[in-house]
PDB file of C-alpha atoms and ligand atoms in Angstrom:
ATOM      1  CA  MET A  32    -143.755 -79.944 109.417  1.00 97.00           C
ATOM      2  CA  ILE A  33    -143.833 -76.420 108.131  1.00 98.00           C
ATOM      3  CA  ILE A  34    -140.790 -75.213 105.940  1.00 98.00           C
ATOM      4  CA  SER A  35    -140.975 -71.418 105.075  1.00 98.00           C
ATOM      5  CA  PHE A  36    -139.041 -69.381 102.780  1.00 98.00           C
ATOM      6  CA  GLU A  37    -138.393 -65.640 103.432  1.00 98.00           C
ATOM      7  CA  GLY A  38    -136.590 -62.704 101.846  1.00 98.00           C
ATOM      8  CA  ILE A  39    -137.114 -59.541  99.813  1.00 97.00           C
ATOM      9  CA  ASP A  40    -138.831 -59.387  96.678  1.00 94.00           C
ATOM     10  CA  GLY A  41    -136.436 -60.951  93.890  1.00 94.00           C
ATOM     11  CA  SER A  42    -134.255 -62.583  96.405  1.00 97.00           C
ATOM     12  CA  GLY A  43    -134.815 -65.999  94.971  1.00 97.00           C
ATOM     13  CA  LYS A  44    -137.244 -67.267  97.394  1.00 97.00           C
ATOM     14  CA  SER A  45    -139.799 -68.969  94.931  1.00 97.00           C
ATOM     15  CA  THR A  46    -137.071 -70.495  92.961  1.00 97.00           C
ATOM     16  CA  GLN A  47    -135.715 -72.151  95.882  1.00 98.00           C
ATOM     17  CA  ALA A  48    -139.011 -73.210  97.255  1.00 98.00           C
ATOM     18  CA  GLU A  49    -140.203 -74.745  93.967  1.00 97.00           C
ATOM     19  CA  LEU A  50    -136.860 -76.384  93.727  1.00 98.00           C
ATOM     20  CA  LEU A  51    -137.294 -78.054  96.998  1.00 98.00           C
ATOM     21  CA  LEU A  52    -140.856 -79.068  96.429  1.00 97.00           C
ATOM     22  CA  SER A  53    -139.986 -80.869  93.141  1.00 96.00           C
ATOM     23  CA  ARG A  54    -137.054 -82.572  94.859  1.00 96.00           C
ATOM     24  CA  LEU A  55    -139.328 -83.718  97.931  1.00 96.00           C
ATOM     25  CA  GLU A  56    -142.014 -84.802  95.271  1.00 95.00           C
ATOM     26  CA  LYS A  57    -139.224 -86.880  93.494  1.00 95.00           C
ATOM     27  CA  GLN A  58    -138.727 -88.814  96.720  1.00 92.00           C
ATOM     28  CA  GLY A  59    -142.281 -89.641  96.690  1.00 93.00           C
ATOM     29  CA  ILE A  60    -143.282 -87.376  99.670  1.00 92.00           C
ATOM     30  CA  ASP A  61    -146.485 -85.569  99.349  1.00 88.00           C
ATOM     31  CA  VAL A  62    -146.258 -81.958  99.941  1.00 97.00           C
ATOM     32  CA  LEU A  63    -148.634 -79.003 100.366  1.00 98.00           C
ATOM     33  CA  TYR A  64    -146.976 -75.950  98.758  1.00 98.00           C
ATOM     34  CA  VAL A  65    -148.586 -72.431  99.426  1.00 98.00           C
ATOM     35  CA  ARG A  66    -147.734 -68.868  98.512  1.00 97.00           C
ATOM     36  CA  GLU A  67    -148.694 -65.890 100.658  1.00 98.00           C
ATOM     37  CA  PRO A  68    -150.725 -63.905 100.405  1.00 97.00           C
ATOM     38  CA  GLY A  69    -153.141 -66.371  98.701  1.00 98.00           C
ATOM     39  CA  GLY A  70    -153.806 -70.034  98.521  1.00 97.00           C
ATOM     40  CA  THR A  71    -157.624 -70.041  99.161  1.00 98.00           C
ATOM     41  CA  ALA A  72    -160.420 -68.204  97.340  1.00 98.00           C
ATOM     42  CA  VAL A  73    -160.674 -65.702 100.057  1.00 98.00           C
ATOM     43  CA  SER A  74    -156.871 -65.272 100.380  1.00 98.00           C
ATOM     44  CA  GLU A  75    -156.430 -64.955  96.616  1.00 98.00           C
ATOM     45  CA  ARG A  76    -159.169 -62.011  96.870  1.00 98.00           C
ATOM     46  CA  ILE A  77    -157.459 -60.350  99.479  1.00 98.00           C
ATOM     47  CA  ARG A  78    -154.097 -60.867  97.741  1.00 98.00           C
ATOM     48  CA  SER A  79    -155.447 -58.702  94.489  1.00 98.00           C
ATOM     49  CA  ILE A  80    -156.342 -55.849  96.831  1.00 98.00           C
ATOM     50  CA  LEU A  81    -153.018 -55.923  98.796  1.00 97.00           C
ATOM     51  CA  LEU A  82    -150.900 -55.887  95.335  1.00 95.00           C
ATOM     52  CA  ASP A  83    -153.470 -53.388  93.518  1.00 95.00           C
ATOM     53  CA  PRO A  84    -151.265 -50.089  93.019  1.00 93.00           C
ATOM     54  CA  GLU A  85    -154.585 -48.264  92.928  1.00 94.00           C
ATOM     55  CA  ALA A  86    -155.573 -49.491  96.351  1.00 95.00           C
ATOM     56  CA  GLU A  87    -154.497 -47.095  98.771  1.00 94.00           C
ATOM     57  CA  MET A  88    -154.816 -47.863 102.495  1.00 95.00           C
ATOM     58  CA  ASP A  89    -153.744 -47.395 106.120  1.00 96.00           C
ATOM     59  CA  PRO A  90    -150.569 -49.550 107.127  1.00 95.00           C
ATOM     60  CA  PHE A  91    -152.618 -51.091 109.920  1.00 96.00           C
ATOM     61  CA  THR A  92    -155.240 -52.223 107.523  1.00 97.00           C
ATOM     62  CA  GLU A  93    -152.652 -53.571 105.277  1.00 97.00           C
ATOM     63  CA  MET A  94    -151.178 -55.457 108.388  1.00 98.00           C
ATOM     64  CA  LEU A  95    -154.736 -57.048 109.202  1.00 98.00           C
ATOM     65  CA  LEU A  96    -155.361 -58.053 105.465  1.00 98.00           C
ATOM     66  CA  PHE A  97    -151.986 -59.909 105.249  1.00 98.00           C
ATOM     67  CA  SER A  98    -152.824 -61.594 108.592  1.00 98.00           C
ATOM     68  CA  ALA A  99    -156.540 -62.221 107.571  1.00 98.00           C
ATOM     69  CA  ALA A 100    -155.332 -64.056 104.406  1.00 98.00           C
ATOM     70  CA  ARG A 101    -152.842 -66.093 106.377  1.00 98.00           C
ATOM     71  CA  SER A 102    -155.247 -66.734 109.014  1.00 98.00           C
ATOM     72  CA  GLU A 103    -157.803 -68.308 106.278  1.00 98.00           C
ATOM     73  CA  LEU A 104    -154.846 -70.260 104.536  1.00 98.00           C
ATOM     74  CA  VAL A 105    -153.569 -71.706 107.997  1.00 98.00           C
ATOM     75  CA  ARG A 106    -157.055 -72.730 109.277  1.00 98.00           C
ATOM     76  CA  THR A 107    -158.524 -74.279 106.176  1.00 98.00           C
ATOM     77  CA  LYS A 108    -155.391 -75.727 104.735  1.00 98.00           C
ATOM     78  CA  VAL A 109    -151.958 -75.695 106.450  1.00 98.00           C
ATOM     79  CA  ARG A 110    -153.076 -76.712 109.914  1.00 97.00           C
ATOM     80  CA  SER A 111    -154.609 -80.160 109.000  1.00 97.00           C
ATOM     81  CA  VAL A 112    -151.505 -81.332 106.849  1.00 97.00           C
ATOM     82  CA  HIS A 113    -149.115 -80.244 109.508  1.00 97.00           C
ATOM     83  CA  GLU A 114    -151.011 -82.115 112.314  1.00 95.00           C
ATOM     84  CA  SER A 115    -151.228 -85.286 110.362  1.00 95.00           C
ATOM     85  CA  GLY A 116    -147.526 -85.180 110.049  1.00 94.00           C
ATOM     86  CA  GLY A 117    -147.339 -83.958 106.245  1.00 96.00           C
ATOM     87  CA  ILE A 118    -144.937 -81.139 104.837  1.00 97.00           C
ATOM     88  CA  VAL A 119    -146.012 -77.737 104.000  1.00 98.00           C
ATOM     89  CA  VAL A 120    -143.658 -75.771 101.990  1.00 98.00           C
ATOM     90  CA  CYS A 121    -144.772 -71.962 102.251  1.00 98.00           C
ATOM     91  CA  ASP A 122    -143.318 -69.232  99.947  1.00 98.00           C
ATOM     92  CA  ARG A 123    -143.496 -66.582 102.737  1.00 98.00           C
ATOM     93  CA  PHE A 124    -145.352 -67.037 106.280  1.00 98.00           C
ATOM     94  CA  PHE A 125    -145.574 -64.593 109.134  1.00 98.00           C
ATOM     95  CA  ASP A 126    -142.074 -63.480 109.197  1.00 98.00           C
ATOM     96  CA  SER A 127    -142.874 -61.298 106.082  1.00 98.00           C
ATOM     97  CA  THR A 128    -145.571 -59.479 108.001  1.00 97.00           C
ATOM     98  CA  VAL A 129    -142.844 -58.552 110.861  1.00 96.00           C
ATOM     99  CA  ALA A 130    -140.391 -57.758 108.339  1.00 96.00           C
ATOM    100  CA  TYR A 131    -142.462 -55.513 105.928  1.00 96.00           C
ATOM    101  CA  GLN A 132    -145.210 -54.181 107.914  1.00 96.00           C
ATOM    102  CA  GLY A 133    -143.317 -54.137 111.426  1.00 95.00           C
ATOM    103  CA  GLY A 134    -139.856 -52.912 109.936  1.00 95.00           C
ATOM    104  CA  GLY A 135    -140.797 -51.718 106.495  1.00 95.00           C
ATOM    105  CA  ARG A 136    -143.663 -49.724 107.604  1.00 96.00           C
ATOM    106  CA  GLN A 137    -142.684 -49.117 111.068  1.00 95.00           C
ATOM    107  CA  LEU A 138    -146.089 -50.038 111.907  1.00 93.00           C
ATOM    108  CA  ALA A 139    -145.776 -51.499 115.348  1.00 85.00           C
ATOM    109  CA  ASP A 140    -143.141 -52.858 117.489  1.00 84.00           C
ATOM    110  CA  PRO A 141    -141.943 -56.125 115.820  1.00 82.00           C
ATOM    111  CA  GLU A 142    -141.919 -57.973 119.038  1.00 84.00           C
ATOM    112  CA  TRP A 143    -145.883 -57.185 119.429  1.00 92.00           C
ATOM    113  CA  LEU A 144    -146.183 -58.083 115.830  1.00 94.00           C
ATOM    114  CA  ASN A 145    -144.530 -61.357 116.244  1.00 92.00           C
ATOM    115  CA  ARG A 146    -146.733 -62.272 119.232  1.00 94.00           C
ATOM    116  CA  PHE A 147    -149.869 -61.162 117.490  1.00 97.00           C
ATOM    117  CA  GLN A 148    -148.966 -63.556 114.391  1.00 97.00           C
ATOM    118  CA  ARG A 149    -148.965 -66.525 116.859  1.00 96.00           C
ATOM    119  CA  ALA A 150    -152.549 -65.834 117.150  1.00 97.00           C
ATOM    120  CA  VAL A 151    -153.276 -65.430 113.669  1.00 98.00           C
ATOM    121  CA  THR A 152    -151.753 -68.856 113.051  1.00 98.00           C
ATOM    122  CA  ASP A 153    -153.220 -70.446 116.333  1.00 96.00           C
ATOM    123  CA  GLN A 154    -149.566 -70.963 117.417  1.00 97.00           C
ATOM    124  CA  ILE A 155    -148.288 -72.802 114.598  1.00 97.00           C
ATOM    125  CA  VAL A 156    -144.821 -71.729 113.860  1.00 98.00           C
ATOM    126  CA  PRO A 157    -142.367 -73.132 110.881  1.00 98.00           C
ATOM    127  CA  ASN A 158    -140.095 -75.695 111.821  1.00 98.00           C
ATOM    128  CA  ARG A 159    -137.537 -74.302 109.539  1.00 98.00           C
ATOM    129  CA  THR A 160    -137.441 -71.011 107.919  1.00 98.00           C
ATOM    130  CA  TYR A 161    -134.781 -70.382 105.135  1.00 99.00           C
ATOM    131  CA  LEU A 162    -133.920 -66.557 104.845  1.00 98.00           C
ATOM    132  CA  ILE A 163    -132.609 -66.037 101.281  1.00 98.00           C
ATOM    133  CA  ARG A 164    -130.249 -62.909 101.940  1.00 98.00           C
ATOM    134  CA  VAL A 165    -129.565 -60.612  99.154  1.00 97.00           C
ATOM    135  CA  ASP A 166    -128.670 -56.690  98.829  1.00 96.00           C
ATOM    136  CA  ILE A 167    -131.338 -54.429  97.396  1.00 94.00           C
ATOM    137  CA  GLU A 168    -129.324 -53.721  94.252  1.00 94.00           C
ATOM    138  CA  THR A 169    -129.138 -57.478  93.339  1.00 95.00           C
ATOM    139  CA  SER A 170    -133.023 -58.006  93.917  1.00 93.00           C
ATOM    140  CA  THR A 171    -133.856 -54.941  92.028  1.00 90.00           C
ATOM    141  CA  ARG A 172    -131.932 -56.121  89.009  1.00 92.00           C
ATOM    142  CA  ARG A 173    -133.459 -59.602  89.104  1.00 91.00           C
ATOM    143  CA  LEU A 174    -136.848 -58.053  89.258  1.00 87.00           C
ATOM    144  CA  GLU A 175    -136.203 -55.924  86.331  1.00 86.00           C
ATOM    145  CA  ASN A 176    -135.169 -59.012  84.588  1.00 86.00           C
ATOM    146  CA  ARG A 177    -138.146 -60.971  85.532  1.00 77.00           C
ATOM    147  CA  LEU A 178    -140.548 -58.435  84.862  1.00 70.00           C
ATOM    148  CA  GLY A 179    -138.983 -56.764  81.814  1.00 69.00           C
ATOM    149  CA  ALA A 180    -137.669 -53.243  82.420  1.00 58.00           C
ATOM    150  CA  ASP A 181    -140.997 -51.525  81.945  1.00 58.00           C
ATOM    151  CA  ALA A 182    -143.434 -53.753  83.556  1.00 68.00           C
ATOM    152  CA  ALA A 183    -145.472 -52.151  86.469  1.00 77.00           C
ATOM    153  CA  ALA A 184    -144.523 -52.873  89.793  1.00 80.00           C
ATOM    154  CA  ASP A 185    -147.080 -54.163  92.286  1.00 86.00           C
ATOM    155  CA  ARG A 186    -148.071 -52.110  95.262  1.00 81.00           C
ATOM    156  CA  MET A 187    -145.551 -53.463  97.646  1.00 82.00           C
ATOM    157  CA  GLU A 188    -142.736 -53.387  95.091  1.00 81.00           C
ATOM    158  CA  GLN A 189    -143.284 -49.415  94.645  1.00 82.00           C
ATOM    159  CA  ALA A 190    -142.478 -49.148  98.406  1.00 85.00           C
ATOM    160  CA  GLY A 191    -138.746 -47.552  97.718  1.00 87.00           C
ATOM    161  CA  THR A 192    -135.432 -48.500  98.836  1.00 90.00           C
ATOM    162  CA  GLU A 193    -135.401 -47.006 102.273  1.00 93.00           C
ATOM    163  CA  PHE A 194    -138.656 -49.100 103.027  1.00 95.00           C
ATOM    164  CA  PHE A 195    -136.519 -52.249 101.712  1.00 95.00           C
ATOM    165  CA  THR A 196    -133.547 -51.436 103.543  1.00 96.00           C
ATOM    166  CA  ARG A 197    -135.618 -51.574 107.019  1.00 96.00           C
ATOM    167  CA  VAL A 198    -137.082 -54.829 105.810  1.00 97.00           C
ATOM    168  CA  VAL A 199    -133.718 -56.633 105.107  1.00 97.00           C
ATOM    169  CA  GLU A 200    -132.567 -55.232 108.805  1.00 97.00           C
ATOM    170  CA  THR A 201    -135.731 -56.677 110.391  1.00 96.00           C
ATOM    171  CA  TYR A 202    -135.213 -59.836 108.820  1.00 97.00           C
ATOM    172  CA  ASP A 203    -131.559 -59.969 110.002  1.00 98.00           C
ATOM    173  CA  ARG A 204    -132.816 -59.334 113.463  1.00 96.00           C
ATOM    174  CA  ILE A 205    -135.568 -61.914 113.540  1.00 95.00           C
ATOM    175  CA  ALA A 206    -133.279 -64.492 112.321  1.00 98.00           C
ATOM    176  CA  ALA A 207    -130.648 -63.776 114.821  1.00 98.00           C
ATOM    177  CA  ALA A 208    -133.135 -63.915 117.459  1.00 96.00           C
ATOM    178  CA  GLU A 209    -134.256 -67.392 116.664  1.00 97.00           C
ATOM    179  CA  PRO A 210    -131.135 -69.334 115.638  1.00 98.00           C
ATOM    180  CA  ASP A 211    -132.644 -72.702 115.909  1.00 98.00           C
ATOM    181  CA  ARG A 212    -135.454 -71.973 113.462  1.00 98.00           C
ATOM    182  CA  PHE A 213    -133.763 -69.781 110.777  1.00 98.00           C
ATOM    183  CA  ARG A 214    -131.077 -70.730 108.451  1.00 98.00           C
ATOM    184  CA  VAL A 215    -129.580 -67.762 106.340  1.00 98.00           C
ATOM    185  CA  MET A 216    -128.475 -68.474 102.680  1.00 98.00           C
ATOM    186  CA  ASP A 217    -126.363 -66.197 100.899  1.00 98.00           C
ATOM    187  CA  GLY A 218    -128.788 -65.467  97.893  1.00 98.00           C
ATOM    188  CA  ARG A 219    -125.787 -64.116  95.706  1.00 97.00           C
ATOM    189  CA  LYS A 220    -124.596 -67.387  95.229  1.00 98.00           C
ATOM    190  CA  GLY A 221    -125.807 -69.578  92.194  1.00 98.00           C
ATOM    191  CA  ILE A 222    -129.172 -71.028  92.308  1.00 98.00           C
ATOM    192  CA  ASP A 223    -127.770 -74.920  92.389  1.00 98.00           C
ATOM    193  CA  GLU A 224    -125.197 -73.897  95.187  1.00 98.00           C
ATOM    194  CA  ILE A 225    -128.163 -72.679  97.389  1.00 98.00           C
ATOM    195  CA  ALA A 226    -130.385 -75.323  96.654  1.00 98.00           C
ATOM    196  CA  GLU A 227    -127.934 -77.970  97.595  1.00 98.00           C
ATOM    197  CA  ALA A 228    -127.260 -76.208 100.881  1.00 98.00           C
ATOM    198  CA  ILE A 229    -130.947 -76.041 101.820  1.00 98.00           C
ATOM    199  CA  TRP A 230    -131.310 -80.005 100.851  1.00 98.00           C
ATOM    200  CA  GLU A 231    -128.419 -80.804 103.009  1.00 98.00           C
ATOM    201  CA  ASP A 232    -129.748 -78.878 105.865  1.00 98.00           C
ATOM    202  CA  LEU A 233    -133.358 -80.294 105.449  1.00 97.00           C
ATOM    203  CA  GLU A 234    -132.094 -83.828 105.076  1.00 94.00           C
ATOM    204  CA  SER A 235    -130.552 -83.573 108.546  1.00 94.00           C
ATOM    205  CA  LEU A 236    -133.590 -81.949 109.847  1.00 95.00           C
ATOM    206  CA  LEU A 237    -135.857 -84.717 108.452  1.00 91.00           C
ATOM    207  CA  SER A 238    -133.778 -87.493 109.831  1.00 90.00           C
ATOM    208  CA  THR A 239    -133.843 -86.225 113.472  1.00 82.00           C
TER     209      THR A 239
HETATM  210  P1  ADP B 510    -138.570 -63.966  94.769  1.00 77.95           P
HETATM  211  O1  ADP B 510    -139.695 -65.177  94.827  1.00 77.95           O
HETATM  212  O2  ADP B 510    -137.836 -64.007  96.076  1.00 77.95           O
HETATM  213  O3  ADP B 510    -139.394 -62.635  94.378  1.00 77.95           O
HETATM  214  P2  ADP B 510    -137.578 -65.481  92.408  1.00 77.95           P
HETATM  215  O4  ADP B 510    -137.241 -66.684  92.904  1.00 77.95           O
HETATM  216  O5  ADP B 510    -138.959 -65.114  91.503  1.00 77.95           O
HETATM  217  O6  ADP B 510    -137.632 -64.478  93.526  1.00 77.95           O
HETATM  218  O7  ADP B 510    -136.310 -64.742  91.567  1.00 77.95           O
HETATM  219  C1  ADP B 510    -136.367 -63.556  90.994  1.00 77.95           C
HETATM  220  C2  ADP B 510    -135.639 -63.607  89.763  1.00 77.95           C
HETATM  221  O8  ADP B 510    -134.088 -64.011  89.912  1.00 77.95           O
HETATM  222  C3  ADP B 510    -136.119 -64.756  88.707  1.00 77.95           C
HETATM  223  O9  ADP B 510    -135.942 -64.373  87.454  1.00 77.95           O
HETATM  224  C4  ADP B 510    -134.905 -65.940  89.071  1.00 77.95           C
HETATM  225  O10 ADP B 510    -134.750 -66.711  87.938  1.00 77.95           O
HETATM  226  C5  ADP B 510    -133.774 -65.264  89.409  1.00 77.95           C
HETATM  227  N1  ADP B 510    -132.805 -65.949  90.343  1.00 77.95           N
HETATM  228  C6  ADP B 510    -133.255 -66.419  91.470  1.00 77.95           C
HETATM  229  N2  ADP B 510    -132.140 -66.815  92.233  1.00 77.95           N
HETATM  230  C7  ADP B 510    -131.137 -66.571  91.640  1.00 77.95           C
HETATM  231  C8  ADP B 510    -129.631 -66.780  92.092  1.00 77.95           C
HETATM  232  N3  ADP B 510    -129.419 -67.465  93.034  1.00 77.95           N
HETATM  233  N4  ADP B 510    -128.877 -66.211  91.020  1.00 77.95           N
HETATM  234  C9  ADP B 510    -129.281 -65.310  89.965  1.00 77.95           C
HETATM  235  N5  ADP B 510    -130.840 -65.222  89.674  1.00 77.95           N
HETATM  236  C10 ADP B 510    -131.490 -65.874  90.539  1.00 77.95           C
HETATM  237  P1  TYD B 511    -145.401 -61.389  95.570  1.00 77.95           P
HETATM  238  O1  TYD B 511    -145.705 -61.250  94.064  1.00 77.95           O
HETATM  239  O2  TYD B 511    -145.916 -62.972  95.944  1.00 77.95           O
HETATM  240  O3  TYD B 511    -143.774 -61.116  95.891  1.00 77.95           O
HETATM  241  P2  TYD B 511    -142.427 -62.127  96.161  1.00 77.95           P
HETATM  242  O4  TYD B 511    -142.610 -63.007  94.804  1.00 77.95           O
HETATM  243  O5  TYD B 511    -141.589 -61.372  96.427  1.00 77.95           O
HETATM  244  O6  TYD B 511    -142.966 -63.132  97.230  1.00 77.95           O
HETATM  245  O7  TYD B 511    -145.892 -60.574  96.406  1.00 77.95           O
HETATM  246  C1  TYD B 511    -146.202 -60.324  97.911  1.00 77.95           C
HETATM  247  C2  TYD B 511    -145.729 -59.092  98.208  1.00 77.95           C
HETATM  248  O8  TYD B 511    -146.440 -58.831  99.585  1.00 77.95           O
HETATM  249  C3  TYD B 511    -144.359 -58.977  98.609  1.00 77.95           C
HETATM  250  O9  TYD B 511    -143.951 -57.660  98.240  1.00 77.95           O
HETATM  251  C4  TYD B 511    -144.035 -59.040 100.055  1.00 77.95           C
HETATM  252  C5  TYD B 511    -145.422 -58.456 100.537  1.00 77.95           C
HETATM  253  N1  TYD B 511    -145.744 -59.133 101.850  1.00 77.95           N
HETATM  254  C6  TYD B 511    -146.098 -58.110 103.091  1.00 77.95           C
HETATM  255  O10 TYD B 511    -145.896 -56.936 102.880  1.00 77.95           O
HETATM  256  N2  TYD B 511    -146.551 -58.784 104.284  1.00 77.95           N
HETATM  257  C7  TYD B 511    -146.798 -60.086 104.332  1.00 77.95           C
HETATM  258  O11 TYD B 511    -147.157 -60.653 105.378  1.00 77.95           O
HETATM  259  C8  TYD B 511    -146.537 -61.070 103.122  1.00 77.95           C
HETATM  260  C9  TYD B 511    -147.034 -62.600 103.087  1.00 77.95           C
HETATM  261  C10 TYD B 511    -146.022 -60.479 101.822  1.00 77.95           C
END
């Protein structure tokens, strides 16, 4: 089973993914935790190119690099755990590419990108995706707190408010298009309240 977390930078995805991971582990359930882009030697090298503020690149190249990092991670790590019935918790998965490169960069039709991503992951699709939804002001404030006001933003975080507005809109559209897979969480609520709502939903999914 694959459980993914999505949302804009600073929405609280990693906080929730880590809380879920420790809750599952406390129950004695073995979990593979992965964070995109990254998670393998090659994918981590691709990550450092993608987040380097000095690395200027064409948006199509950017999309292919995120996809290449994902392809490597899925084919070398995620697929075997998923196919043998294990649980994989993913801090971002292909919906990030549809939202950021399709919506944010306006690179390609999000529908096409969505189909392309099925090829990237060899048809592996998350069983459940939690979209942590916050407004851009909230996420910016949280990122500043997390980083410290004068720490440098990475290449993607420098993309600007209009970019992130399009990312939020695209996430909303793709969540609405797949209501069985997505659960949209109000990320402005408290950390524990969101974690509880996620746990309640997942428990019922695991028991079906
Ligand atoms: P993301 O992985 O989406 O970039 P993080 O989980 O790293 O976001 O959270 C960004 C910052 O916001 C962290 O400092 C975290 O402690 C804080 N944070 C996360 N969730 C909440 C929440 N629900 N309310 C207030 N602060 C939060
Ligand atoms: P990261 O530091 O992991 O950010 P976050 O804590 O928000 O997950 O950086 C990943 C950045 O890359 C983030 O800005 C989102 C972006 N991204 C894409 O643009 N496309 C993708 O397919 C993925 C996986 C991430």
